[in-house]
XYZ file of C-alpha atoms in Angstrom:
640
model
C 0.067 0.201 0.023
C 2.472 2.282 0.863
C 4.385 1.970 -2.619
C 0.739 3.200 -4.126
C 0.936 6.254 -2.008
C 4.484 7.186 -2.607
C 3.560 7.140 -6.448
C 0.695 8.949 -6.457
C 1.682 11.851 -3.657
C 4.196 12.681 -6.349
C 1.838 12.468 -9.241
C -0.786 14.168 -8.142
C 0.757 17.987 -7.907
C 2.795 17.180 -10.799
C 0.264 20.037 -12.236
C 1.115 22.647 -9.485
C 5.023 22.583 -9.771
C 4.879 22.956 -13.754
C 2.455 26.317 -13.052
C 3.566 28.067 -10.279
C 7.148 26.998 -8.658
C 9.712 29.394 -10.687
C 12.565 27.351 -10.839
C 16.095 28.698 -10.353
C 18.299 29.396 -13.389
C 14.539 28.800 -15.112
C 12.004 31.514 -15.622
C 12.473 34.842 -13.925
C 15.244 37.377 -12.938
C 14.930 40.332 -10.913
C 15.945 42.683 -13.709
C 13.661 41.114 -16.621
C 10.936 42.295 -14.063
C 12.317 45.484 -13.246
C 13.938 47.067 -15.849
C 12.068 50.184 -17.751
C 14.490 50.579 -20.094
C 12.111 50.054 -23.291
C 12.167 46.306 -23.248
C 9.278 44.262 -24.693
C 6.634 43.565 -22.311
C 4.442 40.440 -22.808
C 2.179 40.735 -20.001
C 1.499 43.249 -17.040
C -0.068 42.121 -13.851
C -1.316 45.060 -11.845
C 1.976 47.258 -11.942
C 4.470 44.546 -12.712
C 5.869 44.375 -16.007
C 6.816 40.511 -17.642
C 9.091 41.296 -20.019
C 10.123 38.999 -23.314
C 13.151 37.322 -22.011
C 11.139 36.158 -18.983
C 8.605 34.375 -21.441
C 11.162 33.383 -23.707
C 12.979 31.143 -20.621
C 9.708 29.761 -20.136
C 9.071 28.914 -23.723
C 12.410 27.086 -24.397
C 11.658 25.394 -20.887
C 7.814 24.226 -22.176
C 9.582 23.067 -25.469
C 12.613 21.188 -23.671
C 9.753 19.327 -21.370
C 7.306 18.275 -24.173
C 10.647 17.275 -26.233
C 11.521 15.353 -23.516
C 8.002 13.660 -22.964
C 7.785 12.459 -26.674
C 11.279 10.744 -26.581
C 13.796 13.474 -26.603
C 13.946 12.916 -30.846
C 11.633 14.431 -31.853
C 12.306 17.079 -34.325
C 10.665 20.690 -32.693
C 9.559 22.041 -36.015
C 6.514 19.601 -35.373
C 5.392 20.171 -32.112
C 2.838 23.483 -32.074
C 4.796 26.674 -31.464
C 1.312 28.633 -30.688
C 0.543 25.980 -28.079
C 4.061 26.634 -27.029
C 3.929 29.774 -26.653
C 0.444 30.121 -25.486
C 1.121 27.598 -22.439
C 4.645 29.496 -21.748
C 2.608 32.916 -21.217
C 0.287 31.225 -18.979
C 2.868 30.027 -16.723
C 4.739 33.226 -16.454
C 1.290 35.242 -15.455
C 0.329 32.303 -12.696
C 3.972 32.161 -11.527
C 3.374 35.974 -11.090
C -0.405 35.846 -9.754
C 1.268 33.421 -7.293
C 3.793 35.174 -6.191
C 1.739 38.639 -5.347
C -0.975 36.566 -3.817
C 1.741 34.781 -1.130
C 2.638 38.676 -0.796
C -0.548 40.071 -0.298
C -1.008 37.110 2.521
C 1.937 38.503 4.468
C 3.975 35.399 3.169
C 7.688 36.468 2.679
C 11.045 35.094 2.749
C 13.842 35.966 4.889
C 17.613 36.605 4.081
C 18.263 34.103 6.519
C 15.845 31.378 5.036
C 16.948 32.351 1.533
C 20.843 31.763 2.540
C 19.973 28.254 4.213
C 18.148 27.390 1.300
C 21.409 28.334 -1.555
C 23.780 26.723 0.695
C 21.846 23.288 0.409
C 22.103 23.144 -2.995
C 24.514 20.590 -3.772
C 25.812 22.054 -7.137
C 26.976 24.742 -4.873
C 29.354 22.677 -2.428
C 32.763 21.313 -2.181
C 33.997 18.789 0.106
C 30.021 18.945 1.612
C 30.279 22.578 2.392
C 28.895 25.649 0.430
C 32.000 27.405 -1.540
C 31.019 31.094 -2.742
C 33.652 31.049 -5.749
C 31.974 27.646 -6.953
C 28.662 29.769 -6.700
C 29.207 32.392 -8.450
C 31.046 30.780 -11.204
C 28.037 28.437 -11.894
C 25.996 31.548 -11.673
C 28.341 33.398 -14.578
C 28.257 30.805 -16.779
C 24.294 30.661 -16.646
C 24.158 34.267 -17.590
C 22.769 34.824 -14.172
C 24.060 37.504 -11.595
C 24.095 36.748 -7.696
C 20.999 39.502 -7.659
C 19.010 37.685 -10.520
C 19.396 34.171 -9.258
C 18.526 35.096 -5.763
C 15.601 36.775 -6.861
C 14.461 34.073 -8.233
C 15.335 31.726 -5.762
C 13.401 33.809 -3.201
C 10.069 33.378 -5.679
C 10.431 29.888 -5.867
C 10.458 29.718 -2.376
C 8.031 32.146 -1.440
C 5.324 29.986 -4.542
C 6.717 26.769 -2.449
C 5.358 28.199 1.110
C 2.162 29.240 -0.508
C 1.683 25.704 -1.945
C 2.392 24.433 1.790
C -0.509 26.624 2.951
C -3.004 25.025 0.672
C -1.763 21.620 1.518
C -2.013 22.994 5.394
C -5.499 23.954 5.441
C -7.213 21.090 3.448
C -7.946 18.679 5.482
C -8.673 15.189 5.008
C -11.910 13.612 6.698
C -11.652 10.365 8.877
C -14.088 8.844 6.336
C -12.318 9.578 3.153
C -9.210 8.115 4.857
C -11.115 4.908 5.638
C -12.522 4.862 2.022
C -9.044 5.339 0.585
C -7.442 2.990 3.041
C -10.457 0.295 2.280
C -10.108 0.403 -1.854
C -6.204 0.936 -1.830
C -5.795 -2.210 0.933
C -8.222 -4.636 -1.388
C -7.830 -8.212 -1.872
C -9.088 -10.300 -4.907
C -9.444 -13.599 -5.533
C -8.380 -14.341 -9.259
C -7.371 -17.282 -11.608
C -5.892 -16.931 -15.121
C -3.911 -18.751 -18.218
C -2.280 -17.154 -20.457
C -1.870 -17.823 -24.185
C 2.088 -17.815 -25.199
C 2.144 -16.404 -28.617
C 5.382 -17.971 -29.757
C 3.355 -21.403 -29.883
C 1.933 -19.447 -32.951
C 4.938 -18.672 -34.474
C 5.365 -21.847 -36.029
C 2.861 -22.094 -37.951
C 3.433 -18.529 -39.681
C 5.630 -17.249 -43.009
C 6.116 -14.262 -44.538
C 6.216 -13.501 -48.381
C 8.596 -11.502 -49.905
C 5.655 -9.125 -51.607
C 4.868 -8.538 -47.754
C 8.448 -7.776 -47.155
C 8.484 -5.022 -49.373
C 5.100 -3.719 -48.719
C 5.971 -3.266 -45.292
C 9.413 -1.578 -46.230
C 7.668 0.636 -48.668
C 4.982 2.041 -45.935
C 7.417 2.546 -42.942
C 10.463 3.535 -45.085
C 11.014 6.341 -42.428
C 11.434 3.447 -39.296
C 14.819 2.560 -41.333
C 15.578 6.630 -42.179
C 19.179 7.821 -40.917
C 18.577 11.048 -40.051
C 20.614 14.138 -41.808
C 23.421 15.118 -39.622
C 26.220 17.823 -39.539
C 29.290 19.228 -37.611
C 30.249 22.825 -37.141
C 33.091 24.342 -36.436
C 33.006 27.840 -34.477
C 34.115 30.712 -32.462
C 32.576 31.306 -29.467
C 32.901 34.029 -27.088
C 31.512 35.107 -23.783
C 32.214 37.787 -20.633
C 32.760 34.793 -18.144
C 35.466 33.279 -20.041
C 37.106 37.311 -20.833
C 37.150 37.560 -16.897
C 40.392 35.904 -16.210
C 42.411 38.208 -18.232
C 40.957 41.248 -16.347
C 43.477 42.566 -14.133
C 42.236 44.121 -11.124
C 44.278 46.383 -8.769
C 43.606 48.226 -5.293
C 42.734 51.917 -7.108
C 39.989 50.457 -9.284
C 38.507 48.987 -6.469
C 38.582 51.952 -4.116
C 37.278 54.516 -7.093
C 34.517 51.597 -7.653
C 33.489 52.268 -3.728
C 33.622 55.527 -3.880
C 31.461 56.293 -6.740
C 28.571 53.058 -6.116
C 29.472 51.909 -2.512
C 26.014 53.319 -1.609
C 24.915 50.778 -3.706
C 26.190 48.105 -1.569
C 24.193 49.535 1.201
C 22.489 47.338 3.119
C 18.753 47.718 2.227
C 16.885 49.232 5.025
C 13.862 46.953 6.367
C 11.074 46.885 8.490
C 9.603 44.625 10.934
C 5.845 44.990 11.182
C 2.994 42.784 12.229
C -0.779 43.509 11.250
C -4.352 42.643 11.556
C -5.862 41.813 8.978
C -9.670 41.974 8.287
C -10.889 40.171 5.352
C -12.743 42.202 2.459
C -13.491 41.680 -1.100
C -13.397 44.518 -3.473
C -16.504 42.804 -4.688
C -18.639 43.298 -1.342
C -21.596 44.464 -1.042
C -22.317 47.939 1.156
C -23.165 46.336 4.086
C -20.074 43.799 4.141
C -18.205 46.665 3.797
C -19.598 48.713 6.401
C -19.097 45.560 8.645
C -15.695 45.401 8.221
C -14.591 48.772 8.324
C -16.576 48.804 11.718
C -14.511 45.723 13.088
C -11.572 47.304 11.801
C -11.660 50.569 13.548
C -13.363 49.334 16.840
C -9.695 47.586 16.648
C -7.698 50.040 15.740
C -9.134 52.265 18.647
C -8.208 49.178 20.612
C -4.803 49.041 19.619
C -4.349 52.653 19.606
C -5.231 52.671 23.604
C -2.360 50.557 24.333
C -4.212 46.682 24.392
C -1.714 44.359 23.364
C -1.120 44.366 19.481
C -0.150 40.514 19.550
C -3.290 39.257 21.776
C -5.515 41.441 19.111
C -3.524 39.898 16.256
C -4.130 36.218 17.715
C -8.113 37.480 18.088
C -9.119 39.169 15.373
C -6.880 38.633 12.419
C -7.990 36.732 9.231
C -4.309 36.419 7.889
C -3.865 32.368 8.986
C -0.089 32.910 8.002
C 0.712 35.472 10.696
C -2.084 35.734 12.973
C -0.610 32.579 15.200
C 2.316 34.631 15.703
C 0.821 37.999 16.989
C 0.825 39.172 13.399
C 3.864 39.459 12.985
C 5.692 39.181 9.113
C 9.230 39.381 10.326
C 11.549 41.948 8.250
C 10.702 42.965 4.549
C 12.229 45.429 2.050
C 10.808 47.644 -0.108
C 9.347 45.773 -3.505
C 8.326 42.805 -1.270
C 4.613 43.936 0.022
C 1.610 45.519 -1.543
C 2.093 49.245 -2.403
C -0.069 50.749 -0.028
C 1.202 48.286 2.792
C 4.330 49.414 2.028
C 3.890 53.013 1.778
C 2.588 52.869 5.198
C 5.086 50.454 6.552
C 7.717 52.709 5.329
C 6.446 56.254 6.727
C 5.532 54.800 10.011
C 7.964 55.817 13.050
C 9.234 52.592 15.447
C 6.168 51.761 17.777
C 3.911 53.616 15.759
C 0.214 52.054 14.895
C -1.054 52.779 11.143
C -4.359 54.034 10.106
C -6.581 51.102 8.464
C -4.852 50.407 4.820
C -6.620 49.126 2.206
C -5.465 46.310 -0.279
C -7.259 44.014 -2.938
C -7.088 41.420 0.505
C -9.309 43.581 2.761
C -8.491 45.940 5.557
C -4.752 46.016 7.166
C -3.859 47.522 10.790
C 0.002 47.872 11.026
C 2.234 48.176 14.051
C 6.008 48.744 13.208
C 8.093 47.128 15.629
C 11.544 47.511 14.272
C 13.843 49.216 11.778
C 17.116 48.005 10.502
C 19.858 48.317 7.245
C 20.143 51.392 5.378
C 24.088 52.211 6.211
C 26.887 51.787 3.760
C 28.696 48.932 4.280
C 32.695 49.534 4.642
C 35.284 48.733 2.349
C 36.886 45.334 3.442
C 33.759 43.984 3.601
C 32.713 44.692 -0.127
C 36.145 43.587 -1.150
C 35.127 40.107 -2.943
C 31.947 41.676 -4.011
C 33.424 44.765 -5.830
C 36.562 42.416 -7.628
C 33.515 40.295 -8.736
C 31.450 43.298 -10.106
C 34.554 44.845 -11.655
C 35.402 41.813 -13.268
C 32.138 41.553 -14.722
C 31.713 44.995 -15.670
C 35.023 45.147 -17.302
C 34.869 41.558 -19.071
C 31.110 42.776 -20.248
C 32.484 46.294 -21.709
C 35.243 44.014 -23.221
C 33.113 41.546 -24.770
C 30.887 44.152 -26.453
C 33.495 45.332 -27.998
C 34.721 41.989 -29.475
C 31.370 40.807 -30.455
C 30.691 43.827 -32.806
C 33.993 43.247 -33.987
C 33.628 39.695 -34.229
C 30.000 40.059 -36.429
C 31.896 42.163 -38.413
C 34.717 40.484 -39.307
C 32.769 37.257 -39.982
C 30.674 38.925 -42.434
C 33.546 40.653 -44.400
C 35.043 36.946 -44.716
C 32.202 35.255 -45.193
C 33.753 31.973 -46.158
C 35.939 32.005 -43.393
C 36.520 31.952 -39.577
C 40.330 32.003 -39.967
C 40.359 35.848 -40.082
C 38.216 36.459 -37.049
C 40.117 33.766 -34.922
C 43.638 35.507 -35.959
C 42.642 39.184 -34.996
C 40.334 38.495 -32.310
C 42.794 35.730 -30.786
C 39.546 33.050 -30.414
C 40.326 29.365 -30.790
C 38.312 27.742 -33.997
C 36.420 24.696 -32.013
C 34.709 21.848 -33.618
C 31.070 19.903 -32.489
C 30.518 16.309 -32.575
C 27.211 14.861 -35.313
C 24.087 16.683 -34.644
C 20.450 15.997 -36.136
C 18.030 18.809 -36.610
C 16.301 17.983 -33.549
C 18.890 16.625 -31.232
C 22.384 17.395 -30.442
C 25.166 17.243 -27.418
C 27.751 20.117 -26.037
C 27.337 23.742 -28.294
C 24.451 21.723 -30.421
C 22.281 21.169 -27.387
C 21.257 24.771 -27.843
C 18.026 24.959 -30.587
C 19.363 27.611 -31.927
C 22.703 26.634 -32.613
C 20.993 23.779 -34.315
C 18.714 26.027 -36.441
C 21.467 28.770 -37.175
C 23.806 25.487 -38.759
C 20.944 24.217 -41.065
C 19.609 27.560 -42.385
C 20.089 27.726 -45.720
C 22.541 30.128 -46.050
C 25.119 27.895 -43.673
C 24.295 24.553 -44.846
C 23.492 25.222 -48.893
C 25.506 28.128 -49.282
C 28.449 27.500 -47.196
C 29.092 31.118 -45.571
C 29.445 31.722 -41.511
C 25.714 32.180 -39.909
C 25.141 35.499 -37.938
C 26.110 35.706 -34.535
C 24.009 33.971 -32.544
C 23.345 34.635 -29.015
C 23.251 32.229 -26.617
C 22.913 34.917 -23.555
C 23.580 38.452 -23.322
C 27.222 38.288 -23.382
C 27.495 35.307 -24.715
C 27.336 34.541 -28.397
C 28.915 32.185 -31.670
C 29.657 32.293 -35.244
C 29.508 28.929 -36.896
C 29.767 27.436 -40.242
C 29.463 23.888 -41.795
C 32.310 21.461 -41.247
C 30.499 18.346 -42.283
C 27.133 17.412 -43.689
C 25.705 13.622 -44.157
C 21.918 14.182 -45.683
C 19.028 11.742 -45.078
C 19.503 7.959 -45.921
C 17.607 5.031 -45.701
C 19.003 1.633 -44.260
C 18.284 -0.461 -47.587
C 15.631 -3.276 -47.244
C 18.159 -6.150 -47.196
C 19.805 -4.710 -44.526
C 16.529 -4.536 -42.161
C 15.052 -7.760 -43.840
C 15.401 -9.970 -41.004
C 14.033 -7.269 -38.396
C 10.764 -6.949 -40.980
C 10.229 -10.817 -41.051
C 10.254 -11.141 -37.303
C 8.189 -8.109 -36.677
C 5.823 -9.580 -39.390
C 5.542 -12.848 -37.845
C 5.325 -11.470 -34.257
C 2.108 -9.638 -35.597
C 0.433 -12.365 -37.718
C 0.906 -14.642 -34.226
C -0.385 -11.927 -31.990
C -3.695 -11.580 -34.203
C -4.240 -15.464 -34.071
C -3.819 -15.578 -30.380
C -5.917 -12.913 -29.487
C -8.534 -14.817 -31.679
C -7.683 -17.654 -29.968
C -8.077 -16.015 -26.631
C -11.570 -13.996 -27.316
C -12.883 -17.702 -28.212
C -11.957 -19.286 -25.434
C -13.100 -16.364 -23.402
C -16.544 -16.827 -24.815
C -16.777 -20.374 -23.747
C -15.336 -19.224 -20.142
C -17.855 -16.821 -19.743
C -20.474 -19.795 -20.600
C -19.183 -21.521 -17.692
C -16.689 -24.428 -18.980
C -14.366 -25.602 -16.865
C -11.151 -23.216 -16.611
C -8.808 -25.992 -16.024
C -10.118 -27.647 -19.178
C -9.708 -25.135 -21.195
C -6.491 -24.261 -20.022
C -5.005 -27.917 -20.890
C -7.173 -27.656 -24.546
C -4.608 -24.391 -25.247
C -1.553 -25.970 -24.078
C -1.588 -23.787 -20.636
C -2.047 -23.801 -17.148
C -4.661 -22.361 -14.841
C -3.530 -20.697 -12.105
C -5.146 -19.699 -8.983
C -2.732 -17.609 -6.607
C -5.545 -17.015 -4.748
C -6.336 -13.460 -3.042
C -3.812 -10.669 -4.394
C -3.593 -6.987 -3.924
C -2.623 -3.922 -6.115
C 0.845 -4.375 -5.721
C 1.207 -7.309 -3.349
C 1.144 -10.503 -5.656
C 1.501 -12.818 -2.481
C 4.540 -14.166 -3.605
C 3.451 -15.366 -7.224
C 4.894 -13.812 -10.037
C 1.722 -12.534 -11.919
C 2.095 -10.497 -15.412
C 1.150 -6.672 -14.961
C -1.682 -6.787 -17.457
C -3.242 -9.691 -15.374
C -3.325 -7.764 -11.989
C -4.886 -4.599 -13.583
C -7.782 -6.345 -15.604
C -8.535 -8.336 -11.957
C -9.163 -4.963 -10.615
C -10.818 -3.591 -13.744
C -13.513 -6.036 -13.605
C -16.679 -6.123 -12.078
C -17.280 -7.929 -8.470
C -19.177 -11.230 -9.609
C -23.235 -10.001 -9.268
C -25.433 -12.080 -6.309
C -26.024 -15.691 -7.897
C -22.897 -15.375 -10.340
C -19.638 -17.561 -9.556
C -17.213 -15.354 -10.902
C -16.756 -12.313 -13.247
C -13.974 -12.881 -16.606
C -12.059 -10.863 -19.055
C -8.690 -11.000 -21.531
C -6.359 -8.763 -22.181
C -3.580 -8.779 -24.647
C -0.051 -8.749 -23.078
C 2.516 -6.074 -23.794
C 4.788 -8.271 -24.494
C 3.169 -10.827 -26.631
C 0.116 -13.260 -25.954
C -3.047 -12.979 -24.200
C -4.435 -13.490 -20.876
C -7.607 -14.591 -19.620
C -8.404 -13.882 -16.083
C -11.413 -14.761 -13.177
C -12.392 -12.816 -10.636
C -13.811 -14.732 -8.163
C -14.230 -12.354 -4.516
C -13.370 -8.966 -3.429
C -12.683 -8.147 -0.105
C -12.031 -4.857 1.240
C -9.194 -4.126 3.875
C -9.923 -3.314 7.230
C -9.040 0.406 7.797
C -9.021 0.246 11.446
C -5.826 -2.211 10.807
C -3.855 -0.005 8.653
C -0.806 1.130 10.100
C -0.387 4.737 11.699
C 2.201 5.187 8.605
C -0.539 3.973 5.944
C -2.775 6.396 7.784
C -0.768 9.324 7.195
C -0.084 8.958 3.859
C -3.567 8.359 3.042
C -4.461 11.706 4.398
C -1.340 13.506 2.543
C -2.612 11.957 -0.921
C -6.322 12.738 -0.052
C -5.075 16.713 1.236
C -2.353 16.952 -2.418
C -5.285 16.058 -4.304
C -7.889 18.589 -2.931
C -4.816 21.385 -2.490
C -4.251 20.905 -6.022
C -7.794 21.664 -7.192
C -7.946 24.446 -4.841
C -4.916 25.897 -6.122
C -6.267 25.681 -9.801
C -9.631 27.626 -8.488
C -7.647 30.162 -6.435
C -5.448 30.969 -9.241
C -8.120 31.877 -11.397
C -9.670 33.496 -8.625
C -6.888 36.041 -8.378
C -6.621 36.384 -12.236
C -10.377 37.528 -11.805
C -9.635 40.139 -8.932
C -6.165 41.178 -10.432
C -5.777 43.597 -13.620
C -4.069 41.519 -16.115
C -2.925 42.352 -19.438
C -1.736 40.365 -22.314
C 0.103 41.040 -25.166
C 0.271 37.769 -27.143
C 1.196 39.654 -30.345
C 4.575 40.435 -29.029
C 5.513 36.534 -28.907
């Protein structure tokens, strides 16, 4: 039973992971959300613009995910691009909706919590401990700054917190738990026999014309895909960093000019009392909520214990149990009206009533920290990284422009650009249009390589941008067009396949005939002997447990699909084709539910968690749609 719970507890929340959890290194970066420098905006959620790079990352991730589901070798051109684009846009919008909803509900991820989670990521560790140099290098390799990654991680954790809140509030009733335990622990008494396909093979022959007909109709199965290799020049800011010389003078100047940028952000700690009030509430409901809020505010300002008032009256389940405490938060975390009020208050003050889309808030400011410029010694390592990043990026753009010019001016060779820029000409392994390794793992590289100007004309490609600071220029090295294995090379394989198909048709026909006799009430043992098989009676079996007997999976599945024998009926019967070839006949004699009271505490707990996750999945989907209805969301699908 526990195996069932383990398998299904993972599956039932897959949708929510795919929909709302922002994968680190994946969908979002702080700059892609907040830069207002004229970049293409694909959607807006309230006052947050979602820019094209965010959508593009989601699109590439969605494409790769679906390609993996389809076996990894499917040509991306065969996938519906419009469907992929719509799904990617929906995902980034849902992600922002969840992030805003979590923040409105008072959820937040503190710096210490974020740091703990990052330190636990195995890829950032050396010898089992977090390593700052490894962390920084891996991020640079991905084209991410630390700020971008940490913002992405914070969003991921915030969404996880929101999901956990749903699971915690969706309780499974004892009756539901008992019903699931009885069902999953159910035992069934069965008998079965199998007809072996191999027994029917000896009488099957295949004519030459059948071989040719099958080959002509399935020629693509024997195709050797078109493939090629490339040579290319690669330029990235990350590789240029090692050549950047750093001096104390340069760091001191950078500190003087930008030291204030490295100040500890001002954070405020507040407690709040939330009185829920929907934007669409009627006048009577609004008056009632406002009256309640005014009464609580008056009591708080008269000196009553704010934490006690929050525990008693706040509608925010996340903070009420903590006396309304929201911990420390910086600007940009809370809803605008809440933030403006909190950052305008003095320590110890209680605000007027603040309205957000979640309702009415009464805020008490409990502490203020940060806002000071950090000393040079403390910032030295950070300044060094930033200096290298800055200078490497400047050098990258200088060289990238020159690389583009040289490879355009000399379209039939990479040698000129390689010599002038000091770059090494690299070569790839063989790759196909839809599948590659190394540099050809990237769709954009393969698309550029198979473009007519490269593949047919033999010219250099345009610069292929992999990240903002990583480009390549490529040209064809070797090419092999699509070819087909000759029929003689696959003849034996086709004969084997056609014989197996013919034998399977015969065994299914024979099995269905035996099933008809079984249903009429003939003796199964005698029928099995006539079919050169044996009637097996393993007794009671469970969905996973086979009572020590080796039973084909299809037999077990059929046994649990068959209806319970009706009153006056000795058994119910069914047949099923076996995946490996052959046919099985199954008889169900008896059904016995398990006793929920006899279930172990661990099984009971896992059943409750499964039910809670199933329900939270439904609630989560409904909540996201509800939030979308309350938020101002504008899509610009024409820009993708």
